[in-house]
Every structure is written in structure tokens, then in C-alpha cells.
CSV table of C-alpha atoms and ligand atoms in Angstrom, one decimal:
chain,number,residue,atom,x,y,z
Q,101,UNK,CA,8.5,11.1,-20.7
Q,102,UNK,CA,5.4,10.6,-22.4
Q,103,UNK,CA,2.4,12.7,-23.0
Q,104,UNK,CA,-1.5,12.5,-24.5
Q,105,UNK,CA,-2.8,15.3,-26.3
Q,106,UNK,CA,-6.4,15.6,-26.8
Q,107,UNK,CA,-8.6,17.8,-28.9
Q,108,UNK,CA,-12.0,17.0,-27.0
Q,109,UNK,CA,-15.5,17.2,-27.7
Q,110,UNK,CA,-15.5,14.0,-30.4
Q,111,UNK,CA,-18.7,11.2,-28.8
Q,112,UNK,CA,-17.1,7.9,-29.0
Q,113,UNK,CA,-18.5,5.3,-32.0
Q,114,UNK,CA,-17.5,1.9,-32.6
Q,115,UNK,CA,-16.7,-1.3,-31.3
Q,116,UNK,CA,-13.6,-1.9,-28.5
Q,117,UNK,CA,-12.1,-5.5,-27.7
Q,118,UNK,CA,-11.1,-5.7,-24.1
Q,119,UNK,CA,-8.0,-6.8,-23.2
Q,120,UNK,CA,-7.3,-9.3,-20.5
Q,121,UNK,CA,-7.3,-8.7,-16.7
Q,122,UNK,CA,-4.0,-7.1,-15.5
Q,123,UNK,CA,-4.7,-7.8,-12.2
Q,124,UNK,CA,-5.7,-11.6,-12.6
Q,125,UNK,CA,-2.7,-11.5,-14.5
Q,126,UNK,CA,-0.3,-10.3,-11.9
Q,127,UNK,CA,-1.1,-13.2,-9.1
Q,128,UNK,CA,-0.9,-15.6,-11.9
Q,129,UNK,CA,2.4,-15.3,-13.3
Q,130,UNK,CA,3.2,-15.4,-9.8
Q,131,UNK,CA,1.4,-18.5,-8.9
Q,132,UNK,CA,3.5,-20.0,-11.6
Q,133,UNK,CA,6.5,-20.0,-9.2
Q,134,UNK,CA,5.2,-22.7,-7.2
Q,135,UNK,CA,5.6,-25.8,-9.9
Q,136,UNK,CA,8.8,-26.3,-11.4
Q,137,UNK,CA,6.3,-27.1,-14.6
Q,138,UNK,CA,5.8,-24.7,-17.5
Q,139,UNK,CA,2.8,-22.6,-17.3
Q,140,UNK,CA,0.6,-20.8,-20.3
Q,141,UNK,CA,-1.2,-17.9,-19.3
Q,142,UNK,CA,-3.4,-16.8,-22.6
Q,143,UNK,CA,-5.1,-13.1,-23.4
Q,144,UNK,CA,-2.0,-11.4,-20.8
Q,145,UNK,CA,-2.5,-7.8,-21.5
Q,146,UNK,CA,0.5,-6.4,-23.0
Q,147,UNK,CA,1.7,-3.7,-20.2
Q,148,UNK,CA,3.9,-2.8,-19.0
Q,149,UNK,CA,3.5,-4.2,-15.4
Q,150,UNK,CA,3.6,-7.3,-16.7
Q,151,UNK,CA,6.7,-7.1,-18.3
Q,152,UNK,CA,7.9,-5.8,-14.6
Q,153,UNK,CA,6.5,-9.0,-13.4
Q,154,UNK,CA,8.3,-10.9,-16.2
Q,155,UNK,CA,11.4,-10.0,-14.8
Q,156,UNK,CA,10.9,-10.3,-11.2
Q,157,UNK,CA,10.2,-14.1,-11.7
Q,158,UNK,CA,13.5,-13.7,-14.0
Q,159,UNK,CA,14.8,-12.3,-11.2
Q,160,UNK,CA,14.1,-15.1,-8.8
Q,161,UNK,CA,15.5,-17.7,-11.7
Q,162,UNK,CA,12.0,-18.5,-13.4
Q,163,UNK,CA,12.5,-18.6,-17.8
Q,164,UNK,CA,9.8,-16.3,-18.9
Q,165,UNK,CA,8.7,-15.8,-22.3
Q,166,UNK,CA,6.5,-13.1,-23.3
Q,167,UNK,CA,4.9,-13.9,-26.5
Q,168,UNK,CA,2.2,-11.2,-27.6
Q,169,UNK,CA,-0.3,-11.9,-25.3
Q,170,UNK,CA,0.8,-15.3,-24.1
Q,171,UNK,CA,3.2,-15.7,-21.3
Q,172,UNK,CA,5.2,-19.1,-20.9
Q,173,UNK,CA,6.8,-19.5,-17.6
Q,174,UNK,CA,9.3,-22.8,-16.3
Q,175,UNK,CA,10.2,-22.3,-12.8
Q,176,UNK,CA,12.6,-25.1,-12.6
Q,177,UNK,CA,14.9,-24.0,-10.1
Q,178,UNK,CA,14.2,-20.7,-8.3
Q,179,UNK,CA,15.9,-18.9,-5.2
Q,180,UNK,CA,13.5,-17.5,-2.3
Q,181,UNK,CA,14.8,-14.1,-2.4
Q,182,UNK,CA,13.7,-11.3,-5.2
Q,183,UNK,CA,15.3,-8.3,-6.4
Q,184,UNK,CA,15.2,-5.7,-4.0
Q,185,UNK,CA,14.8,-2.5,-6.5
Q,186,UNK,CA,12.5,-4.7,-8.9
Q,187,UNK,CA,9.9,-5.8,-6.4
Q,188,UNK,CA,9.7,-2.1,-4.4
Q,189,UNK,CA,8.6,-0.9,-7.8
Q,190,UNK,CA,5.5,-2.5,-8.4
Q,191,UNK,CA,2.9,-3.3,-5.4
Q,192,UNK,CA,1.2,-6.5,-7.0
Q,193,UNK,CA,4.8,-8.2,-6.9
Q,194,UNK,CA,3.9,-9.1,-3.4
Q,195,UNK,CA,2.1,-12.1,-4.2
Q,196,UNK,CA,5.2,-13.4,-4.9
Q,197,UNK,CA,5.6,-14.2,-1.2
Q,198,UNK,CA,3.2,-17.1,-0.8
Q,199,UNK,CA,3.8,-19.2,-3.7
Q,200,UNK,CA,7.7,-18.9,-3.1
Q,201,UNK,CA,7.0,-19.8,0.7
Q,202,UNK,CA,4.3,-22.4,-0.7
Q,203,UNK,CA,7.7,-24.0,-2.5
Q,204,UNK,CA,10.5,-23.5,-0.9
Q,205,UNK,CA,9.3,-22.6,2.9
Q,206,UNK,CA,11.3,-19.3,2.6
Q,207,UNK,CA,10.9,-16.6,1.0
Q,208,UNK,CA,12.8,-12.3,1.0
Q,209,UNK,CA,10.9,-9.9,-0.2
Q,210,UNK,CA,11.0,-6.3,-0.4
Q,211,UNK,CA,8.2,-4.4,1.8
Q,212,UNK,CA,5.9,-2.9,-0.8
Q,213,UNK,CA,6.1,1.2,-0.2
Q,214,UNK,CA,2.7,3.1,-0.3
Q,215,UNK,CA,1.9,5.0,-3.3
Q,216,UNK,CA,-0.4,8.0,-4.1
Q,217,UNK,CA,-3.8,6.0,-3.6
Q,218,UNK,CA,-3.0,5.6,0.2
Q,219,UNK,CA,-0.8,3.6,2.7
Q,220,UNK,CA,-1.3,0.5,1.4
Q,221,UNK,CA,-0.7,-2.3,4.3
Q,222,UNK,CA,0.5,-6.0,3.9
Q,223,UNK,CA,-0.5,-6.6,7.9
Q,224,UNK,CA,-3.3,-9.0,6.5
Q,225,UNK,CA,-0.8,-11.1,4.3
Q,226,UNK,CA,1.6,-11.4,6.7
Q,227,UNK,CA,-1.2,-12.1,9.4
Q,228,UNK,CA,-2.3,-14.8,6.9
Q,229,UNK,CA,1.7,-16.7,6.3
Q,230,UNK,CA,2.1,-16.4,10.2
Q,231,UNK,CA,-1.6,-18.6,11.1
Q,232,UNK,CA,0.4,-20.6,8.7
Q,233,UNK,CA,3.2,-21.6,10.4
Q,234,UNK,CA,5.4,-18.7,8.9
Q,235,UNK,CA,7.8,-16.7,11.1
Q,236,UNK,CA,8.8,-13.5,9.9
Q,237,UNK,CA,10.7,-10.7,10.3
Q,238,UNK,CA,11.1,-7.4,8.9
Q,239,UNK,CA,15.0,-6.6,8.1
Q,240,UNK,CA,16.2,-3.5,6.1
Q,241,UNK,CA,13.1,-3.0,4.1
Q,242,UNK,CA,13.0,-6.7,3.5
Q,243,UNK,CA,10.3,-9.5,4.8
Q,244,UNK,CA,12.4,-12.5,5.6
Q,245,UNK,CA,9.7,-15.4,6.0
Q,246,UNK,CA,10.8,-19.2,6.9
Q,247,UNK,CA,8.4,-22.0,7.6
Q,248,UNK,CA,9.9,-25.0,8.5
Q,249,UNK,CA,6.4,-26.4,7.5
Q,250,UNK,CA,3.6,-25.0,6.2
Q,251,UNK,CA,0.0,-26.4,8.2
Q,252,UNK,CA,-3.3,-25.2,7.3
Q,253,UNK,CA,-5.3,-23.0,9.4
Q,254,UNK,CA,-7.9,-20.7,10.1
Q,255,UNK,CA,-7.6,-17.2,9.1
Q,256,UNK,CA,-9.8,-14.4,9.2
Q,257,UNK,CA,-9.0,-12.1,6.4
Q,258,UNK,CA,-11.1,-9.0,7.2
Q,259,UNK,CA,-9.2,-5.9,7.5
Q,260,UNK,CA,-10.5,-2.6,8.4
Q,261,UNK,CA,-11.7,-1.6,5.0
Q,262,UNK,CA,-13.3,-4.9,4.1
Q,263,UNK,CA,-11.3,-7.6,2.2
Q,264,UNK,CA,-7.8,-7.9,0.7
Q,265,UNK,CA,-7.8,-9.2,-2.8
Q,266,UNK,CA,-3.8,-9.7,-2.8
Q,267,UNK,CA,-3.6,-10.6,0.7
Q,268,UNK,CA,-6.2,-13.3,0.0
Q,269,UNK,CA,-4.4,-14.6,-3.0
Q,270,UNK,CA,-1.3,-14.4,-1.4
Q,271,UNK,CA,-3.0,-16.9,1.1
Q,272,UNK,CA,-4.4,-19.3,-1.3
Q,273,UNK,CA,-0.9,-19.2,-2.9
Q,274,UNK,CA,1.3,-20.4,0.3
Q,275,UNK,CA,-1.6,-22.7,1.3
Q,276,UNK,CA,-2.2,-25.2,-1.4
Q,277,UNK,CA,1.2,-26.4,-1.0
Q,278,UNK,CA,0.0,-27.0,3.3
Q,279,UNK,CA,-0.3,-29.9,5.2
Q,280,UNK,CA,-3.7,-30.2,5.7
Q,281,UNK,CA,-6.7,-27.6,5.4
Q,282,UNK,CA,-6.6,-23.9,5.5
Q,283,UNK,CA,-10.1,-21.9,5.8
Q,284,UNK,CA,-10.1,-18.1,4.6
Q,285,UNK,CA,-12.9,-16.1,6.0
Q,286,UNK,CA,-13.8,-12.6,4.9
Q,287,UNK,CA,-11.6,-13.7,1.8
Q,288,UNK,CA,-12.3,-11.2,-1.5
Q,289,UNK,CA,-14.6,-12.6,-3.8
Q,290,UNK,CA,-13.2,-10.2,-6.2
Q,291,UNK,CA,-13.8,-12.4,-10.3
Q,292,UNK,CA,-9.7,-11.7,-9.9
Q,293,UNK,CA,-9.3,-14.0,-7.2
Q,294,UNK,CA,-12.0,-16.7,-8.4
Q,295,UNK,CA,-10.0,-16.8,-11.5
Q,296,UNK,CA,-6.7,-17.4,-9.8
Q,297,UNK,CA,-8.6,-19.9,-7.9
Q,298,UNK,CA,-9.4,-22.1,-11.0
Q,299,UNK,CA,-5.8,-21.2,-12.6
Q,300,UNK,CA,-4.4,-23.3,-9.3
Q,301,UNK,CA,-6.9,-25.7,-9.3
Q,302,UNK,CA,-5.7,-26.6,-13.0
Q,303,UNK,CA,-2.3,-26.8,-11.6
Q,304,UNK,CA,-3.4,-29.7,-9.1
Q,305,UNK,CA,-4.5,-27.4,-6.2
Q,306,UNK,CA,-7.9,-28.1,-4.3
Q,307,UNK,CA,-9.5,-25.3,-3.5
Q,308,UNK,CA,-13.6,-24.8,-3.5
Q,309,UNK,CA,-15.6,-21.5,-2.4
Q,310,UNK,CA,-13.5,-18.8,-4.5
Q,311,UNK,CA,-16.2,-16.2,-5.2
Q,312,UNK,CA,-17.5,-16.4,-1.5
Q,313,UNK,CA,-16.1,-15.0,1.4
Q,314,UNK,CA,-15.3,-18.5,2.5
Q,315,UNK,CA,-12.0,-20.1,0.7
Q,316,UNK,CA,-11.2,-23.7,2.0
Q,317,UNK,CA,-8.1,-24.8,0.5
Q,318,UNK,CA,-7.2,-28.6,0.6
Q,319,UNK,CA,-2.8,-28.8,0.7
Q,320,UNK,CA,-1.3,-30.7,-2.0
Q,321,UNK,CA,1.9,-32.4,-2.4
Q,322,UNK,CA,2.6,-30.6,-5.8
Q,323,UNK,CA,1.2,-29.0,-8.1
Q,324,UNK,CA,1.8,-29.4,-12.0
Q,325,UNK,CA,2.1,-26.9,-15.4
Q,326,UNK,CA,-1.0,-25.9,-16.4
Q,327,UNK,CA,-2.6,-23.8,-19.6
Q,328,UNK,CA,-5.1,-21.0,-18.7
Q,329,UNK,CA,-6.8,-18.2,-20.5
Q,330,UNK,CA,-7.3,-15.3,-18.2
Q,331,UNK,CA,-10.7,-13.4,-17.4
Q,332,UNK,CA,-11.2,-9.9,-19.3
Q,333,UNK,CA,-10.2,-6.8,-17.9
Q,334,UNK,CA,-13.3,-5.7,-15.8
Q,335,UNK,CA,-12.1,-1.8,-15.3
Q,336,UNK,CA,-10.9,-1.5,-18.7
Q,337,UNK,CA,-14.4,-2.4,-19.5
Q,338,UNK,CA,-16.0,0.0,-17.3
Q,339,UNK,CA,-14.0,2.8,-18.4
Q,340,UNK,CA,-14.8,2.5,-22.0
Q,341,UNK,CA,-18.5,2.4,-21.1
Q,342,UNK,CA,-17.6,5.8,-18.7
Q,343,UNK,CA,-16.3,6.9,-21.4
Q,344,UNK,CA,-19.4,6.4,-24.0
Q,345,UNK,CA,-21.6,7.6,-22.0
Q,346,UNK,CA,-19.6,10.7,-20.8
Q,347,UNK,CA,-18.9,11.4,-24.5
Q,348,UNK,CA,-22.5,11.3,-25.4
Q,349,UNK,CA,-21.1,8.7,-28.1
Q,350,UNK,CA,-22.5,5.0,-28.5
Q,351,UNK,CA,-19.4,1.6,-28.2
Q,352,UNK,CA,-20.0,-1.5,-28.5
Q,353,UNK,CA,-17.8,-3.2,-26.2
Q,354,UNK,CA,-16.9,-7.1,-27.4
Q,355,UNK,CA,-15.0,-9.2,-25.4
Q,356,UNK,CA,-15.9,-8.1,-21.6
Q,357,UNK,CA,-17.9,-10.0,-19.4
Q,358,UNK,CA,-20.8,-7.8,-18.0
Q,359,UNK,CA,-21.3,-9.9,-15.2
Q,360,UNK,CA,-18.1,-8.8,-14.0
Q,361,UNK,CA,-18.6,-5.0,-13.9
Q,362,UNK,CA,-22.6,-4.8,-12.7
Q,363,UNK,CA,-22.3,-2.3,-9.8
Q,364,UNK,CA,-20.5,-0.1,-12.8
Q,365,UNK,CA,-23.3,-0.6,-15.3
Q,366,UNK,CA,-26.4,-0.4,-12.7
Q,367,UNK,CA,-24.8,3.2,-11.8
Q,368,UNK,CA,-24.6,4.2,-15.9
Q,369,UNK,CA,-28.4,3.2,-16.4
Q,370,UNK,CA,-29.2,5.0,-13.2
Q,371,UNK,CA,-27.4,8.1,-14.6
Q,372,UNK,CA,-29.6,7.1,-18.0
Q,373,UNK,CA,-27.5,5.4,-19.8
Q,374,UNK,CA,-28.5,2.6,-22.0
Q,375,UNK,CA,-26.9,-0.8,-20.9
Q,376,UNK,CA,-27.7,-3.5,-23.8
Q,377,UNK,CA,-26.6,-7.0,-24.5
Q,378,UNK,CA,-26.4,-7.5,-28.5
Q,379,UNK,CA,-24.7,-10.7,-30.1
Q,380,UNK,CA,-22.8,-11.2,-26.7
Q,381,UNK,CA,-21.4,-7.6,-26.6
Q,382,UNK,CA,-22.5,-4.8,-24.8
Q,383,UNK,CA,-23.5,-1.3,-26.2
Q,384,UNK,CA,-23.8,1.8,-24.3
Q,385,UNK,CA,-25.2,4.4,-25.5
Q,386,UNK,CA,-26.6,7.6,-23.2
Q,387,UNK,CA,-30.7,7.9,-23.4
Q,388,UNK,CA,-30.9,12.1,-23.1
Q,389,UNK,CA,-29.7,13.7,-20.3
Q,390,UNK,CA,-27.5,12.7,-17.3
Q,391,UNK,CA,-28.9,12.6,-14.0
Q,392,UNK,CA,-27.0,12.7,-10.6
Q,393,UNK,CA,-25.4,9.9,-9.0
Q,394,UNK,CA,-24.7,8.8,-5.4
Q,395,UNK,CA,-21.4,5.7,-5.5
Q,396,UNK,CA,-19.9,4.4,-3.2
Q,397,UNK,CA,-16.7,2.0,-3.3
Q,398,UNK,CA,-17.2,-1.3,-1.8
Q,399,UNK,CA,-15.3,-5.0,-2.3
Q,400,UNK,CA,-16.8,-6.6,-5.0
Q,401,UNK,CA,-19.7,-7.0,-5.8
Q,402,UNK,CA,-20.0,-3.4,-5.5
Q,403,UNK,CA,-18.8,-0.1,-7.0
Q,404,UNK,CA,-15.2,-1.1,-7.5
Q,405,UNK,CA,-12.4,1.7,-6.3
Q,406,UNK,CA,-10.7,1.7,-9.7
Q,407,UNK,CA,-13.2,3.0,-11.6
Q,408,UNK,CA,-13.9,5.8,-9.0
Q,409,UNK,CA,-12.1,8.4,-10.4
Q,410,UNK,CA,-13.9,7.7,-14.3
Q,411,UNK,CA,-17.3,7.9,-12.8
Q,412,UNK,CA,-16.2,10.8,-11.1
Q,413,UNK,CA,-15.4,13.0,-14.4
Q,414,UNK,CA,-18.8,12.0,-15.9
Q,415,UNK,CA,-20.6,13.5,-12.5
Q,416,UNK,CA,-18.8,16.3,-14.0
Q,417,UNK,CA,-20.8,16.3,-17.2
Q,418,UNK,CA,-24.0,15.5,-15.4
Q,419,UNK,CA,-26.4,18.6,-14.5
Q,420,UNK,CA,-26.5,18.5,-10.6
Q,421,UNK,CA,-25.1,17.4,-7.7
Q,422,UNK,CA,-23.2,13.9,-7.3
Q,423,UNK,CA,-21.6,12.3,-4.5
Q,424,UNK,CA,-18.4,9.8,-4.6
Q,425,UNK,CA,-17.7,8.1,-1.3
Q,426,UNK,CA,-14.6,6.3,-1.8
Q,427,UNK,CA,-14.7,3.2,1.3
Q,428,UNK,CA,-11.7,1.3,0.2
Q,429,UNK,CA,-8.8,4.0,-0.3
Q,430,UNK,CA,-8.8,7.1,2.1
Q,431,UNK,CA,-6.5,9.2,-0.2
Q,432,UNK,CA,-7.6,8.4,-3.8
Q,433,UNK,CA,-8.5,11.5,-4.8
Q,434,UNK,CA,-5.2,12.6,-6.1
Q,435,UNK,CA,-7.7,13.5,-9.8
Q,436,UNK,CA,-9.9,16.3,-7.8
Q,437,UNK,CA,-6.7,18.4,-8.3
Q,438,UNK,CA,-6.3,17.9,-11.8
Q,439,UNK,CA,-10.0,18.0,-13.1
Q,440,UNK,CA,-10.1,21.5,-11.1
Q,441,UNK,CA,-7.6,23.0,-13.8
Q,442,UNK,CA,-10.3,21.9,-16.1
Q,443,UNK,CA,-12.9,23.7,-14.5
Q,444,UNK,CA,-14.6,20.7,-13.1
Q,445,UNK,CA,-16.5,22.0,-9.6
Q,446,UNK,CA,-15.4,19.2,-6.8
Q,447,UNK,CA,-15.3,19.5,-3.3
Q,448,UNK,CA,-13.9,16.9,-0.7
Q,449,UNK,CA,-15.9,16.3,2.5
Q,450,UNK,CA,-14.3,13.3,4.5
Q,451,UNK,CA,-14.1,9.9,2.6
Q,452,UNK,CA,-17.0,12.1,-0.2
Q,453,UNK,CA,-16.6,14.5,-2.8
Q,454,UNK,CA,-19.6,16.3,-4.2
Q,455,UNK,CA,-19.5,17.3,-7.8
Q,456,UNK,CA,-21.2,20.0,-8.9
Q,457,UNK,CA,-21.2,19.0,-12.8
Q,458,UNK,CA,-23.2,19.9,-16.0
Q,459,UNK,CA,-20.8,22.7,-17.1
Q,460,UNK,CA,-18.4,22.1,-19.7
Q,461,UNK,CA,-14.8,21.2,-18.7
Q,462,UNK,CA,-11.7,23.2,-20.7
Q,463,UNK,CA,-8.6,21.5,-21.7
Q,464,UNK,CA,-5.5,22.3,-20.2
Q,465,UNK,CA,-2.5,20.7,-19.1
Q,466,UNK,CA,-2.9,18.3,-16.4
Q,467,UNK,CA,-0.3,15.6,-14.9
Q,468,UNK,CA,-1.5,11.7,-14.2
Q,469,UNK,CA,-1.3,10.7,-10.8
Q,470,UNK,CA,-2.1,7.0,-10.7
Q,471,UNK,CA,-3.1,4.4,-13.2
Q,472,UNK,CA,-6.8,4.9,-12.7
Q,473,UNK,CA,-6.7,8.9,-12.2
Q,474,UNK,CA,-4.9,8.8,-15.3
Q,475,UNK,CA,-8.0,7.1,-17.2
Q,476,UNK,CA,-9.9,9.5,-15.4
Q,477,UNK,CA,-7.9,12.4,-16.8
Q,478,UNK,CA,-7.7,11.2,-20.4
Q,479,UNK,CA,-12.0,10.9,-20.5
Q,480,UNK,CA,-12.1,14.5,-18.9
Q,481,UNK,CA,-9.5,15.3,-22.3
Q,482,UNK,CA,-12.3,13.8,-24.2
Q,483,UNK,CA,-15.0,15.6,-23.3
Q,484,UNK,CA,-13.2,19.3,-22.7
Q,485,UNK,CA,-13.6,22.0,-24.9
Q,486,UNK,CA,-10.4,22.7,-26.3
Q,487,UNK,CA,-7.1,20.6,-25.7
Q,488,UNK,CA,-6.0,18.8,-22.7
Q,489,UNK,CA,-2.3,17.8,-22.6
Q,490,UNK,CA,-2.0,15.0,-19.7
Q,491,UNK,CA,1.3,14.0,-18.8
Q,492,UNK,CA,3.2,11.6,-17.4
Q,493,UNK,CA,0.9,8.7,-19.0
Q,494,UNK,CA,3.6,6.0,-18.3
Q,495,UNK,CA,0.9,5.5,-15.2
Q,496,UNK,CA,-1.8,4.7,-17.8
Q,497,UNK,CA,0.3,2.1,-19.7
Q,498,UNK,CA,0.9,0.6,-16.5
Q,499,UNK,CA,-2.8,-0.6,-16.9
Q,500,UNK,CA,-4.3,-0.3,-20.2
Q,501,UNK,CA,-3.3,-2.2,-23.0
Q,502,UNK,CA,-3.0,0.9,-26.5
Q,503,UNK,CA,-5.5,3.0,-24.5
Q,504,UNK,CA,-4.7,5.6,-27.3
Q,505,UNK,CA,-4.7,3.1,-30.3
Q,506,UNK,CA,-8.4,1.7,-28.7
Q,507,UNK,CA,-9.8,5.0,-28.4
Q,508,UNK,CA,-8.6,6.4,-31.6
Q,509,UNK,CA,-10.6,3.6,-33.6
Q,510,UNK,CA,-13.5,5.0,-31.8
Q,511,UNK,CA,-13.0,8.3,-33.6
Q,512,UNK,CA,-10.9,10.3,-30.6
Q,513,UNK,CA,-8.5,12.8,-31.7
Q,514,UNK,CA,-5.5,11.4,-28.9
Q,515,UNK,CA,-1.5,11.1,-29.8
Q,516,UNK,CA,1.3,10.7,-27.4
Q,517,UNK,CA,4.0,12.7,-27.8
Q,518,UNK,CA,7.1,12.9,-26.1
Q,519,UNK,CA,7.3,15.6,-23.3
Q,520,UNK,CA,9.6,18.2,-24.1
W,918,EPU,N1,-5.4,-3.4,3.7
W,918,EPU,C1,-4.7,-3.6,5.0
W,918,EPU,N2,-3.7,-4.3,5.2
W,918,EPU,C2,-3.3,-5.3,4.6
W,918,EPU,C3,-3.8,-5.2,3.0
W,918,EPU,C4,-5.0,-4.6,2.4
W,918,EPU,O1,-5.6,-3.1,5.7
W,918,EPU,O2,-2.3,-6.4,4.6
W,918,EPU,C5,-6.6,-2.5,3.0
W,918,EPU,C6,-6.1,-1.3,1.7
W,918,EPU,O3,-5.1,-0.4,2.1
W,918,EPU,C7,-7.4,-1.2,1.7
W,918,EPU,C8,-8.2,-2.2,1.7
W,918,EPU,O4,-7.6,-3.4,2.7
W,918,EPU,O5,-8.2,-0.5,2.3
W,918,EPU,C9,-8.1,-3.1,0.0
W,918,EPU,O6,-7.2,-3.3,-0.4
W,918,EPU,P1,-6.6,-4.5,-1.2
W,918,EPU,O7,-5.3,-5.7,0.1
W,918,EPU,O8,-7.8,-5.9,-1.5
W,918,EPU,O9,-6.0,-4.0,-2.6
W,918,EPU,P2,-4.5,-4.7,-3.4
W,918,EPU,O10,-5.0,-6.3,-3.4
W,918,EPU,O11,-3.4,-4.1,-2.6
W,918,EPU,C10,-6.0,-4.4,-5.3
W,918,EPU,C11,-5.6,-4.3,-7.1
W,918,EPU,C12,-6.0,-3.0,-7.3
W,918,EPU,C13,-7.9,-2.6,-6.1
W,918,EPU,C14,-7.8,-3.4,-4.8
W,918,EPU,C15,-9.0,-3.7,-4.5
W,918,EPU,C16,-3.9,-5.5,-7.7
W,918,EPU,C17,-2.5,-5.6,-8.3
W,918,EPU,N3,-4.3,-4.6,-7.2
W,918,EPU,O12,-4.7,-4.0,-4.8
W,918,EPU,O13,-5.5,-2.1,-8.4
W,918,EPU,O14,-7.6,-1.4,-6.4
W,918,EPU,O15,-7.4,-4.9,-5.3
W,918,EPU,O16,-10.2,-3.4,-5.8
W,918,EPU,O17,-4.6,-6.1,-7.9
W,918,EPU,C18,-5.2,-0.5,-9.7
W,918,EPU,O18,-5.7,-1.9,-10.7
W,918,EPU,O19,-5.3,0.3,-9.9
W,918,EPU,C19,-5.3,-1.1,-8.7
W,918,EPU,C20,-4.8,-0.3,-8.0
């Protein structure tokens, strides 16, 4: 296992280029199963989760080639059974269910487990598939789904905590080859859903309304191959923006879509950070002392849960009391106990974390628990005095392409070492 050794206290300066969005890439790779023709996806981030999705597609019979940031998939002849052990390891792999059902009218896919950020149910995915005419039984850890015929339907996909991103993607992918019209109400509006709908339309699907709470899918007989460029990763961009502000540096973010993470930029501005667009890049710079923040995570276009841990680190550097309320994943506070090891003063009250910020963090050995928590711990290491060792960084490699190289190019003292 590898760790990062970070010598903190260096403001980040320079330029960083944002990679393609992991959470757009994964469902889009799954969508290639909907056609026997060749699909090409470009601007795919080089991440362990992408490699993993490649293996899952291979396990159902697709030919997958990953070449730099381009993934080519040809799913000529495929089977409806996903490899149990591969699928249960990555939650995102649940989104092969919709494409397998759409193409083969049957699928046997292992149930994804919960994870450290919460229980992560899939009831809404299954509700959507059932509404399209699928019979589903859960057997020995597998979802066994068969649909003699997929028929368009009106489906309400809102849950306790709002819409579901992968659930919307999954139902949309099953519905493109269903007979008739499907309407998804309370659909997720995330840019990754919009990008997936665009890719599906490029494959010949008829989807309208993606990006709004009502998506309409008019079923077609078959889809064909397509060549698509994936959107930039808004969470990677948000993470670098927060890191620039937290280290009191100045970073130019290239290749990001600032309209995709306005909620984060808005909070940064409220905190006293300048966010300026200059020749199609975004320049992030702290403009004086930071001001306390009050952040609530919400479905898009609200503040993303995937940037909650990172903004909390900025709050530890902000004099006064800041509050984070997590409304998407109830237990997504694993980073707090690790931040406490660095001296952060954070109390949890139900879904809220109260951060008393302003005193300098001190380096210590800490452990990454999930992807975004790891990114937060890296930012904490960058602002802490002395040396921080972040263990179990395979979590960060799941979702951030070469984060250490990108940070080093901005002046950070971060090295990757083998854990002892
Ligand atoms: N939910 C249900 N039932 C369901 C599905 C979801 O109750 O059937 C609940 C969840 O428990 C949660 C809420 O609905 O409270 C939203 O979850 P959602 O389904 O939107 O999450 P997801 O689609 O499984 C994706 C991203 C996550 C990101 C969330 C929220 C991918 C591969 N994953 O997960 O990304 O946090 O949307 O934006 O796209 C990450 O990248 O670190 C990550 C965890």
C-alpha cells in the first residue's frame, strides 16, 4: 500500500488542468453495452475506478481498449451476468444493470454493498426497472432481473434525500430501448446525467429534459456506436479551488466548467476568496482573511456532497465558527476524526459539523477512509505545520488522476511512498 508524505505550509501557485469526470465516465462506459457497435469515449481520466469498470465490461464479453485518455468499447456479443466479485467492489458498477436489461432483457448483477459514507440503498434503481416491466428477485447477493418486454412508464425517482444520480442514469439507460415513452420525474439534474443523455442521444436515443427534474425518453429499436468527449470533473476542479484558497495561494484552473460548480465558487467568494475567469481559465486567490461559512450539501445545483470534506478543511483555517450540514449521505463525516488528529476542532451535532477554525493544524499520520475524505486529508496536510503522512491513498487514486503530480507542479511538497 502507498502513502503520501506531505510537508505543509507552502501556498499553491501555478496552473492545473482538470481531467475528465469520473462520475460521467463510469455510467457512459456502462452505456456502451447498449450497442454491438464500437463506441469511443475521450477525455476519460486515468483512474483505478475506470480500469475497474473496463474489467467489468470485459467480464460480460465486451472488448475494451484503454489508450491514454481514450476508451474504446465494442460489446459485440455480451452475456447478462456480471462477475460477482468484480461488481461488488465498486458501487458505480450497479449502472451496468440498466444497459444489460435494455439490450438483453435480462441481467444478473451482484448487489453493491454499503460503504463508509453510508448504507447506499438501490431501492430507487429497482423501482425504476420494475416500472419498466422488469421482474426482479434478490438471490444469494445477486439482483436477478428479467423483462420479457420493456415498456415505457411514468416513474417517480425522488427518495428521502432527493433524486438519485446513478438511479436516474440506470433507468434512463434501460428506457432508451424500451417500447414507448418513459417519463422520469424527480430526476437527478447533475451535469454527469446531462452528459450521459447527450452520449445516449449521439448513439441514437431520444432523450429530452436531461438537466431538469423531468426527463422524457422515447424508446428506439436499436442504438449505434458513437464518439464522445466526456465533461471535465467538477469535483476535481472544486478540490483544487479549495486547496488554492486553503493554502493562501493563487491557482489557475484550466479546462474546468465553472458553471458546473457554481455552488462551491459561491461559497468560496462568501469566504473572501476571489474567483475570476481569465482567458477561459479560472483564477482562484484568497483576498484577505477568510470569513466563516455555512454549507449545506444538496442535490445539484446545490453544494455537492463530494466537496463537503474538502470545504471543511478550509473551515479549519477560517477564524470563527463554520457549519457544514450533510443532507445526502448521513455518515459522510469519517474525515473528522482524522482531522482531529491534526488538531482541528470539529464537533458533530446530528447531520451538522461545527468547525471552530483559525488555529494552525499540525502534521500527523492520518488515514484515508474514502475518496473525497482522502482529498480533504491531502489539503489538510498541505496547510498543516510539519509533516503529515496520509495512509491508504488507494482511495484517492480511485477518483483523482495523478493528484500528487498535479500538486507538485503547483509547488506542494508531496511524495508518494510505499507504506511500511
Ligand atoms: N438513495 C436511495 N435509494 C437509491 C439510491 C440512492 O435512497 O436507490 C439515496 C442515497 O442513499 C443518498 C441519495 O439517495 O442519500 C443520493 O444518492 P445517489 O443515488 O445520488 O448517489 P449515487 O448515484 O450512488 C453518485 C456519485 C457519488 C455522489 C452521489 C451524490 C457516482 C459513481 N457516484 O452516487 O460520488 O456522492 O452521486 O452526488 O457517480 C464520489 O465520487 O466520491 C461519490 C461518492
